[in-house]
Structures are given as C-alpha cells and as structure tokens.
Amino acid sequence: MNHRLQLAVSKAFGSVKAIDSVDELLTALWKYYHYSTIKAGSLDAIQDLMRELGGLDTKQNLKVKKAVHTRWLSHENALQSIRKLYEAICMDLENAVTSGRDKALGDNAGASAGVLLKLMKQYDKLFYIYLLCDICSVLSRLTLCV
C-alpha cells in the first residue's frame, strides 16, 4: 500500500511543472552547498550571525538536505531544511553575488549564486516550497499509518 501511494503521488507531482521546478531548485541548492566546503562554511557563518542577533531559533547549524525522489522522508527533510534556512540561504547567496565570491570560485559545475538567488526570491517557488512541506508531512504520516 505504501508503495502504491508513493507511485501515485510521484506520478501526480511529475505532471505539475511548478513542482518539478521546485525539485530542480532543491537539487541545485543541495549541490551548491554540498560540493563546496567554502560555500557550506559561509552558510554556517550566516547562521551563527543570525543566532547571535536572535534571528535563528536552532541551537545547531542546519544543512541543506538532499531530496531523494523515491523517499518521502528525505523529500520532506529537504523541503523543511530549505524552509527553515530560507532567510540564511538568501543572505548567503546575496553576499556571494555582491562580493563576487561566487565568480571567484570558478565553479562551473552547478548553478551560480545569482541564478539560485533569483529562483529563491520568486514568489511561486516559495509558495510551492511551503505547500510541499505541508503535503509531504501529511503523506509521511499517512505512509507510517498504512
């Protein structure tokens, strides 16, 4: 039953273009921070600063999680991490763009900070991130009950 639910929802999500674009954004953000210790360290520094100023409730620094398309829990964790880190990620990407740090690293493998920042600031992306957070949390609970 769990597998059928997973297949049905995956097929439904796959037919919605906006959800596919959020999936691409999740993957691009994960790659941006996962494959560069400098970029990951910069996000950690922003979180430390936000915590000192009282803008972050967590005691530990959070990381951008990888969304594995065959598992609800990983998808939900990836969405929740982006939701919780939204402000810190935007600040970090903005800093990378304005300081020129993104271009100085010469990383041609993935999306640039400028592209990611532009995507993160689109209303529809943020709307779907929050919507998918809610949907995935319900689906995770449903999967555990079945």
PDB file of C-alpha atoms in Angstrom:
ATOM      1  CA  MET A   1       0.000   0.000   0.000  1.00  0.00           C
ATOM      2  CA  ASN A   2       2.814   2.440   0.871  1.00  0.00           C
ATOM      3  CA  HIS A   3       4.487   1.763  -2.452  1.00  0.00           C
ATOM      4  CA  ARG A   4       1.255   2.395  -4.372  1.00  0.00           C
ATOM      5  CA  LEU A   5       0.728   5.676  -2.554  1.00  0.00           C
ATOM      6  CA  GLN A   6       4.302   6.697  -3.355  1.00  0.00           C
ATOM      7  CA  LEU A   7       3.861   5.828  -7.050  1.00  0.00           C
ATOM      8  CA  ALA A   8       0.517   7.613  -7.355  1.00  0.00           C
ATOM      9  CA  VAL A   9       1.729  10.819  -5.748  1.00  0.00           C
ATOM     10  CA  SER A  10       5.045  10.759  -7.642  1.00  0.00           C
ATOM     11  CA  LYS A  11       3.157  10.464 -10.916  1.00  0.00           C
ATOM     12  CA  ALA A  12       0.805  13.288  -9.916  1.00  0.00           C
ATOM     13  CA  PHE A  13       3.695  15.517  -8.813  1.00  0.00           C
ATOM     14  CA  GLY A  14       5.591  14.736 -12.020  1.00  0.00           C
ATOM     15  CA  SER A  15       2.751  16.145 -14.091  1.00  0.00           C
ATOM     16  CA  VAL A  16       2.871  19.527 -12.321  1.00  0.00           C
ATOM     17  CA  LYS A  17       5.557  21.712 -13.871  1.00  0.00           C
ATOM     18  CA  ALA A  18       5.839  24.032 -10.849  1.00  0.00           C
ATOM     19  CA  ILE A  19       6.609  21.120  -8.529  1.00  0.00           C
ATOM     20  CA  ASP A  20       9.270  19.855 -10.932  1.00  0.00           C
ATOM     21  CA  SER A  21      10.924  23.273 -10.881  1.00  0.00           C
ATOM     22  CA  VAL A  22      10.965  23.242  -7.062  1.00  0.00           C
ATOM     23  CA  ASP A  23      12.593  19.794  -7.196  1.00  0.00           C
ATOM     24  CA  GLU A  24      15.260  21.186  -9.521  1.00  0.00           C
ATOM     25  CA  LEU A  25      15.827  24.078  -7.112  1.00  0.00           C
ATOM     26  CA  LEU A  26      16.186  21.680  -4.156  1.00  0.00           C
ATOM     27  CA  THR A  27      18.779  19.658  -6.057  1.00  0.00           C
ATOM     28  CA  ALA A  28      20.664  22.754  -7.223  1.00  0.00           C
ATOM     29  CA  LEU A  29      20.815  24.183  -3.693  1.00  0.00           C
ATOM     30  CA  TRP A  30      21.993  20.879  -2.263  1.00  0.00           C
ATOM     31  CA  LYS A  31      24.752  20.626  -4.889  1.00  0.00           C
ATOM     32  CA  TYR A  32      25.749  24.273  -4.373  1.00  0.00           C
ATOM     33  CA  TYR A  33      26.440  23.725  -0.673  1.00  0.00           C
ATOM     34  CA  HIS A  34      27.355  20.029  -0.625  1.00  0.00           C
ATOM     35  CA  TYR A  35      30.200  20.158  -3.130  1.00  0.00           C
ATOM     36  CA  SER A  36      31.918  23.249  -1.695  1.00  0.00           C
ATOM     37  CA  THR A  37      33.192  23.464   1.856  1.00  0.00           C
ATOM     38  CA  ILE A  38      33.700  27.207   1.365  1.00  0.00           C
ATOM     39  CA  LYS A  39      30.041  27.731   0.461  1.00  0.00           C
ATOM     40  CA  ALA A  40      28.854  25.433   3.263  1.00  0.00           C
ATOM     41  CA  GLY A  41      31.095  27.310   5.714  1.00  0.00           C
ATOM     42  CA  SER A  42      29.670  30.603   4.544  1.00  0.00           C
ATOM     43  CA  LEU A  43      26.126  29.360   5.230  1.00  0.00           C
ATOM     44  CA  ASP A  44      27.254  28.210   8.693  1.00  0.00           C
ATOM     45  CA  ALA A  45      28.751  31.649   9.392  1.00  0.00           C
ATOM     46  CA  ILE A  46      25.485  33.351   8.382  1.00  0.00           C
ATOM     47  CA  GLN A  47      23.550  31.033  10.717  1.00  0.00           C
ATOM     48  CA  ASP A  48      25.952  31.800  13.585  1.00  0.00           C
ATOM     49  CA  LEU A  49      25.497  35.527  12.993  1.00  0.00           C
ATOM     50  CA  MET A  50      21.710  35.194  12.808  1.00  0.00           C
ATOM     51  CA  ARG A  51      21.693  33.173  16.041  1.00  0.00           C
ATOM     52  CA  GLU A  52      23.747  35.864  17.816  1.00  0.00           C
ATOM     53  CA  LEU A  53      21.287  38.511  16.651  1.00  0.00           C
ATOM     54  CA  GLY A  54      18.324  36.408  17.765  1.00  0.00           C
ATOM     55  CA  GLY A  55      17.033  35.689  14.271  1.00  0.00           C
ATOM     56  CA  LEU A  56      17.532  31.928  14.389  1.00  0.00           C
ATOM     57  CA  ASP A  57      15.897  29.581  16.889  1.00  0.00           C
ATOM     58  CA  THR A  58      18.026  26.478  16.366  1.00  0.00           C
ATOM     59  CA  LYS A  59      20.944  25.628  18.627  1.00  0.00           C
ATOM     60  CA  GLN A  60      22.912  23.880  15.879  1.00  0.00           C
ATOM     61  CA  ASN A  61      23.592  24.942  12.334  1.00  0.00           C
ATOM     62  CA  LEU A  62      21.327  23.308   9.797  1.00  0.00           C
ATOM     63  CA  LYS A  63      22.424  21.905   6.461  1.00  0.00           C
ATOM     64  CA  VAL A  64      20.650  21.804   3.119  1.00  0.00           C
ATOM     65  CA  LYS A  65      19.401  18.239   2.739  1.00  0.00           C
ATOM     66  CA  LYS A  66      19.278  16.116  -0.390  1.00  0.00           C
ATOM     67  CA  ALA A  67      15.844  15.218  -1.754  1.00  0.00           C
ATOM     68  CA  VAL A  68      15.744  11.592  -2.862  1.00  0.00           C
ATOM     69  CA  HIS A  69      12.742  11.247  -5.137  1.00  0.00           C
ATOM     70  CA  THR A  70      11.821   7.742  -4.026  1.00  0.00           C
ATOM     71  CA  ARG A  71      11.525   8.551  -0.321  1.00  0.00           C
ATOM     72  CA  TRP A  72       9.002  10.826   1.395  1.00  0.00           C
ATOM     73  CA  LEU A  73      11.072  11.407   4.456  1.00  0.00           C
ATOM     74  CA  SER A  74      14.124  12.660   2.568  1.00  0.00           C
ATOM     75  CA  HIS A  75      11.949  14.883   0.408  1.00  0.00           C
ATOM     76  CA  GLU A  76      10.183  16.278   3.443  1.00  0.00           C
ATOM     77  CA  ASN A  77      13.529  16.819   5.218  1.00  0.00           C
ATOM     78  CA  ALA A  78      14.939  18.635   2.183  1.00  0.00           C
ATOM     79  CA  LEU A  79      11.895  20.896   1.946  1.00  0.00           C
ATOM     80  CA  GLN A  80      11.880  21.595   5.694  1.00  0.00           C
ATOM     81  CA  SER A  81      15.595  22.453   5.683  1.00  0.00           C
ATOM     82  CA  ILE A  82      15.090  24.960   2.841  1.00  0.00           C
ATOM     83  CA  ARG A  83      12.062  26.430   4.623  1.00  0.00           C
ATOM     84  CA  LYS A  84      13.972  26.843   7.899  1.00  0.00           C
ATOM     85  CA  LEU A  85      17.103  28.150   6.179  1.00  0.00           C
ATOM     86  CA  TYR A  86      15.319  30.369   3.654  1.00  0.00           C
ATOM     87  CA  GLU A  87      16.477  33.678   5.107  1.00  0.00           C
ATOM     88  CA  ALA A  88      20.034  32.451   5.756  1.00  0.00           C
ATOM     89  CA  ILE A  89      20.331  30.984   2.247  1.00  0.00           C
ATOM     90  CA  CYS A  90      19.097  34.208   0.636  1.00  0.00           C
ATOM     91  CA  MET A  91      21.529  36.266   2.726  1.00  0.00           C
ATOM     92  CA  ASP A  92      24.419  33.944   1.851  1.00  0.00           C
ATOM     93  CA  LEU A  93      23.620  33.931  -1.873  1.00  0.00           C
ATOM     94  CA  GLU A  94      23.239  37.722  -1.869  1.00  0.00           C
ATOM     95  CA  ASN A  95      26.603  38.042  -0.140  1.00  0.00           C
ATOM     96  CA  ALA A  96      28.223  35.733  -2.707  1.00  0.00           C
ATOM     97  CA  VAL A  97      26.806  37.777  -5.587  1.00  0.00           C
ATOM     98  CA  THR A  98      27.693  41.223  -4.214  1.00  0.00           C
ATOM     99  CA  SER A  99      31.184  40.242  -3.085  1.00  0.00           C
ATOM    100  CA  GLY A 100      31.975  38.475  -6.356  1.00  0.00           C
ATOM    101  CA  ARG A 101      32.928  35.389  -4.346  1.00  0.00           C
ATOM    102  CA  ASP A 102      30.760  33.152  -6.495  1.00  0.00           C
ATOM    103  CA  LYS A 103      32.606  34.056  -9.695  1.00  0.00           C
ATOM    104  CA  ALA A 104      35.994  33.932  -7.969  1.00  0.00           C
ATOM    105  CA  LEU A 105      35.482  30.277  -7.045  1.00  0.00           C
ATOM    106  CA  GLY A 106      35.149  29.412 -10.720  1.00  0.00           C
ATOM    107  CA  ASP A 107      32.574  26.707 -10.085  1.00  0.00           C
ATOM    108  CA  ASN A 108      31.072  25.910 -13.471  1.00  0.00           C
ATOM    109  CA  ALA A 109      29.549  22.589 -12.404  1.00  0.00           C
ATOM    110  CA  GLY A 110      26.293  23.899 -10.960  1.00  0.00           C
ATOM    111  CA  ALA A 111      24.035  26.913 -10.783  1.00  0.00           C
ATOM    112  CA  SER A 112      25.594  30.203  -9.744  1.00  0.00           C
ATOM    113  CA  ALA A 113      24.614  32.089  -6.619  1.00  0.00           C
ATOM    114  CA  GLY A 114      22.938  34.736  -8.773  1.00  0.00           C
ATOM    115  CA  VAL A 115      20.710  32.209 -10.509  1.00  0.00           C
ATOM    116  CA  LEU A 116      19.834  30.461  -7.247  1.00  0.00           C
ATOM    117  CA  LEU A 117      19.075  33.774  -5.523  1.00  0.00           C
ATOM    118  CA  LYS A 118      16.774  34.810  -8.353  1.00  0.00           C
ATOM    119  CA  LEU A 119      14.921  31.490  -8.106  1.00  0.00           C
ATOM    120  CA  MET A 120      14.692  31.653  -4.301  1.00  0.00           C
ATOM    121  CA  LYS A 121      13.119  35.112  -4.451  1.00  0.00           C
ATOM    122  CA  GLN A 122      10.347  34.063  -6.828  1.00  0.00           C
ATOM    123  CA  TYR A 123       7.007  34.037  -5.047  1.00  0.00           C
ATOM    124  CA  ASP A 124       5.784  30.862  -6.747  1.00  0.00           C
ATOM    125  CA  LYS A 125       8.882  28.916  -5.651  1.00  0.00           C
ATOM    126  CA  LEU A 126       8.400  29.944  -2.027  1.00  0.00           C
ATOM    127  CA  PHE A 127       4.677  29.189  -2.242  1.00  0.00           C
ATOM    128  CA  TYR A 128       5.318  25.672  -3.564  1.00  0.00           C
ATOM    129  CA  ILE A 129       8.061  25.021  -1.009  1.00  0.00           C
ATOM    130  CA  TYR A 130       5.606  25.776   1.804  1.00  0.00           C
ATOM    131  CA  LEU A 131       2.797  23.857   0.095  1.00  0.00           C
ATOM    132  CA  LEU A 132       5.006  20.812  -0.441  1.00  0.00           C
ATOM    133  CA  CYS A 133       6.198  20.978   3.182  1.00  0.00           C
ATOM    134  CA  ASP A 134       2.588  20.621   4.280  1.00  0.00           C
ATOM    135  CA  ILE A 135       1.738  17.922   1.729  1.00  0.00           C
ATOM    136  CA  CYS A 136       4.841  15.838   2.434  1.00  0.00           C
ATOM    137  CA  SER A 137       4.321  15.950   6.194  1.00  0.00           C
ATOM    138  CA  VAL A 138       0.785  14.589   5.747  1.00  0.00           C
ATOM    139  CA  LEU A 139       1.986  11.954   3.269  1.00  0.00           C
ATOM    140  CA  SER A 140       4.734  10.867   5.654  1.00  0.00           C
ATOM    141  CA  ARG A 141       2.216  10.381   8.444  1.00  0.00           C
ATOM    142  CA  LEU A 142      -0.138   8.562   6.075  1.00  0.00           C
ATOM    143  CA  THR A 143       2.634   6.248   4.954  1.00  0.00           C
ATOM    144  CA  LEU A 144       3.501   5.372   8.549  1.00  0.00           C
ATOM    145  CA  CYS A 145      -0.143   4.592   9.371  1.00  0.00           C
ATOM    146  CA  VAL A 146      -0.818   2.352   6.380  1.00  0.00           C
TER     147      VAL A 146
END
